[in-house]
XYZ file of C-alpha atoms in Angstrom:
287
model
C 137.376 83.887 75.089
C 135.996 87.213 76.763
C 132.883 89.170 75.104
C 135.133 92.364 74.521
C 137.871 93.933 75.425
C 136.309 95.693 78.404
C 135.320 92.379 79.782
C 138.759 91.032 79.558
C 140.400 94.211 81.215
C 137.983 93.607 83.984
C 138.676 90.349 84.736
C 142.495 91.070 84.103
C 142.176 93.690 86.948
C 140.057 91.609 89.400
C 142.575 89.113 88.640
C 145.823 91.023 89.547
C 143.875 92.041 92.792
C 143.183 88.443 93.867
C 146.915 87.658 93.365
C 148.328 90.732 94.611
C 150.046 91.944 91.677
C 150.122 94.701 89.118
C 150.793 94.845 85.255
C 151.285 97.315 82.601
C 150.198 97.315 79.066
C 152.251 96.989 75.979
C 149.349 97.045 73.370
C 145.923 98.279 74.643
C 143.430 98.644 72.113
C 140.043 97.136 70.413
C 141.714 94.751 68.658
C 144.867 93.400 71.019
C 145.546 93.379 74.482
C 149.157 92.777 75.960
C 149.884 93.062 79.266
C 153.296 91.986 81.330
C 153.937 91.977 84.994
C 155.498 95.281 86.523
C 158.075 93.978 88.265
C 161.214 94.164 86.059
C 162.746 90.598 84.953
C 159.009 89.005 85.663
C 158.018 86.446 83.155
C 154.001 86.872 83.606
C 152.500 88.285 80.857
C 149.069 87.556 78.721
C 147.998 88.495 75.379
C 144.675 88.657 73.848
C 143.558 89.323 70.134
C 140.242 89.877 68.467
C 139.169 86.849 66.987
C 137.381 88.500 63.608
C 136.662 91.618 61.431
C 133.230 91.307 62.311
C 133.747 90.395 66.134
C 133.888 91.717 69.371
C 135.076 88.495 71.087
C 138.863 88.118 72.070
C 140.485 84.809 72.444
C 143.250 84.925 74.827
C 146.187 83.171 72.566
C 149.277 83.649 75.668
C 149.615 83.436 79.015
C 152.544 83.301 81.346
C 150.898 82.792 84.836
C 154.559 82.341 86.656
C 155.715 85.020 88.933
C 159.560 85.600 89.859
C 159.150 88.618 92.933
C 161.267 88.855 96.214
C 159.932 90.471 99.101
C 160.797 93.919 98.011
C 158.944 93.760 94.410
C 155.773 92.743 96.349
C 155.690 96.001 97.900
C 154.790 97.508 94.588
C 151.086 95.959 94.283
C 149.849 97.945 97.366
C 148.161 100.390 95.953
C 146.116 98.052 93.867
C 143.942 97.715 96.823
C 142.894 101.439 97.110
C 139.073 101.823 97.964
C 138.313 103.948 94.506
C 139.611 100.719 92.948
C 136.891 98.484 94.151
C 133.631 99.665 92.326
C 134.135 97.062 89.591
C 134.356 94.404 91.862
C 131.485 95.301 93.970
C 129.446 96.059 90.935
C 129.496 92.457 89.908
C 128.695 91.347 93.342
C 125.790 93.352 93.516
C 124.607 92.568 90.368
C 123.702 88.944 91.639
C 122.502 90.131 94.631
C 121.701 93.658 94.976
C 120.998 94.135 98.451
C 123.773 93.297 100.495
C 125.155 95.621 103.175
C 127.487 97.779 103.290
C 129.131 95.490 105.793
C 128.770 92.577 103.769
C 130.188 93.858 100.823
C 133.458 94.639 103.441
C 133.663 91.373 104.374
C 133.523 89.899 100.969
C 136.239 92.234 99.816
C 138.384 91.045 102.591
C 137.818 87.199 102.000
C 138.182 87.299 98.571
C 140.750 89.543 97.644
C 141.979 90.874 101.083
C 140.999 94.737 100.530
C 140.510 96.179 103.925
C 137.538 99.114 103.417
C 136.143 101.272 105.999
C 132.226 101.605 106.145
C 132.441 104.999 104.497
C 134.687 104.088 101.830
C 132.611 100.785 101.197
C 129.222 103.083 101.118
C 130.834 105.539 98.214
C 132.234 102.558 96.151
C 128.604 100.872 96.773
C 127.122 104.374 95.350
C 129.571 103.911 91.972
C 128.986 100.501 91.410
C 125.232 100.981 91.284
C 125.524 103.940 89.260
C 127.373 101.413 86.928
C 124.490 99.052 87.314
C 121.656 101.333 86.859
C 122.895 103.920 84.551
C 121.487 107.602 84.232
C 119.129 109.304 86.997
C 115.835 107.627 87.164
C 113.014 110.653 87.638
C 109.520 109.777 88.466
C 106.290 111.781 89.093
C 103.759 111.173 92.111
C 99.994 112.732 92.534
C 96.865 111.480 93.916
C 93.566 112.882 92.925
C 89.770 112.319 94.469
C 87.662 109.914 92.157
C 84.134 110.859 91.635
C 82.260 108.239 90.079
C 81.384 104.721 91.447
C 84.424 105.061 93.689
C 84.586 107.860 95.829
C 88.289 107.449 97.622
C 91.344 108.793 96.156
C 93.658 107.133 93.623
C 97.700 107.422 93.876
C 99.794 106.919 91.362
C 103.426 107.472 89.835
C 104.583 107.796 86.277
C 107.572 108.512 83.815
C 108.490 109.165 80.492
C 109.450 106.250 78.125
C 111.733 105.819 75.303
C 109.197 107.793 72.998
C 109.163 110.532 75.391
C 105.321 109.405 76.009
C 103.882 108.983 79.775
C 103.789 105.766 80.957
C 101.955 104.695 84.281
C 104.257 102.251 86.407
C 101.872 101.920 89.457
C 98.631 103.107 91.074
C 96.496 102.402 94.164
C 93.003 103.484 95.253
C 93.312 104.230 99.028
C 91.239 106.277 101.581
C 92.696 109.558 101.207
C 95.875 111.521 100.334
C 97.200 110.892 104.078
C 100.658 110.002 105.552
C 99.993 106.574 106.326
C 98.571 105.820 102.560
C 101.096 107.558 100.854
C 103.899 105.723 102.629
C 102.499 102.397 102.529
C 102.007 103.601 98.250
C 105.673 104.642 98.347
C 107.133 101.353 100.633
C 105.494 99.228 98.019
C 106.961 100.695 95.050
C 110.464 100.663 96.894
C 110.240 96.939 97.063
C 110.238 97.174 93.137
C 112.750 99.929 92.793
C 115.373 98.352 95.558
C 118.503 100.195 95.282
C 117.978 102.097 92.483
C 118.350 106.037 93.319
C 115.271 107.571 92.507
C 114.022 111.455 92.003
C 110.863 112.210 92.641
C 108.974 115.011 91.411
C 105.783 116.017 93.198
C 103.425 118.896 94.844
C 103.928 120.259 97.960
C 101.331 117.979 99.609
C 102.209 117.596 102.882
C 101.470 114.057 103.495
C 103.514 113.646 99.927
C 106.569 115.410 101.216
C 106.367 113.833 104.822
C 105.984 110.197 102.947
C 108.636 110.647 100.268
C 111.175 111.536 103.128
C 110.408 108.651 105.192
C 110.645 106.379 102.442
C 113.247 107.702 99.938
C 115.090 110.179 101.783
C 114.646 113.704 100.908
C 117.601 115.086 99.532
C 117.282 113.937 95.697
C 113.709 114.991 95.000
C 111.659 118.196 93.369
C 108.694 119.988 93.355
C 106.456 120.367 90.620
C 107.097 123.938 89.553
C 103.666 124.348 88.693
C 102.120 123.959 91.650
C 104.961 126.159 93.368
C 103.868 129.002 90.908
C 100.284 128.494 91.557
C 100.677 128.460 95.633
C 103.047 131.688 95.224
C 100.531 133.483 93.176
C 97.960 132.677 95.808
C 100.320 133.997 98.574
C 100.748 136.897 96.442
C 97.188 138.012 95.935
C 96.480 136.954 99.913
C 99.523 139.517 100.774
C 98.233 142.583 98.694
C 94.688 142.062 99.154
C 93.336 145.492 99.476
C 96.430 147.380 98.424
C 97.012 149.732 95.426
C 98.756 147.991 92.993
C 101.663 149.683 90.997
C 103.716 148.849 87.891
C 106.654 147.945 90.245
C 104.308 145.650 92.544
C 102.384 143.513 90.407
C 101.653 139.615 90.624
C 103.457 139.833 87.144
C 106.415 141.138 88.432
C 106.640 138.900 91.306
C 106.131 135.693 88.688
C 108.941 137.112 87.005
C 111.262 137.002 90.059
C 110.328 133.684 90.717
C 111.332 132.339 87.151
C 114.649 133.753 87.869
C 114.846 131.739 90.997
C 113.821 128.536 89.486
C 115.580 128.457 86.551
C 119.497 129.624 87.489
C 122.101 126.746 86.871
C 124.730 128.284 89.307
C 124.312 128.891 92.766
C 125.280 132.542 92.123
C 122.785 133.099 90.121
C 119.969 131.642 92.369
C 121.360 133.509 95.381
C 121.098 136.919 93.356
C 117.638 136.296 92.261
C 116.588 135.310 96.186
C 118.192 138.250 97.348
C 116.047 140.639 94.513
C 112.821 138.552 95.681
C 113.750 139.542 99.110
C 114.030 143.068 98.320
C 111.076 143.077 96.219
C 108.784 141.403 98.885
C 110.387 139.511 102.130
C 107.309 137.300 102.555
C 107.215 135.983 99.177
C 110.852 135.106 99.473
C 110.095 133.360 102.918
């Protein structure tokens, strides 16, 4: 008995890898799945039916587990051991032990399925498996603020949006200040909770946060808060142009419009054009 057709197909797929054969579907829909061995003349076959109109459960009604292959026929099954076919198996393994290393995954696949993967292949397939487990991109926002009441230290916090699109506080801590050591401690504790989930963090351009995020979560997936970028950019414009005569072509409003053009493109070509226009306007601001 299987909970649905997807579970049945995944189980069938793993079974075929373990027993080193390939199969083809004669029927493959939500109500009925019939599969047979790809080797011509081999009697192996399996049939599963939906058990009722108002249920997703499938019951196996027929199964012949006998294979009749010669040595030449067995060459057909080699493509089942491609690296890009292993992520469903890796996902099952990680659900029970989410922190398995690449080499542990490689050893398990070789021991249980006789599948050999390089370290790079295991890394890529582990990423696909984690995406299957965790689903969509996880975006969190982190920031700190000074406390002015009874407690005079610094509050660090991380939050996200819940299913009702309301802000939801996930974690907070009171520390001595917004320094790299305190942010690193806070984020390291938070990573112990998120474990293997790939997190995209949004934050301002505080040097301590930037350093801690790169050290704990890596630096390639994250984003700067545009409001903070815009405020810093505006202050920089004022500093560069202090004491100079303003013109309609060289105003803070014109500079901010160019910054918007840099921040919002969806394609690299649009971004490059916007950056080129900003450099022509003011190389210091572009930098």
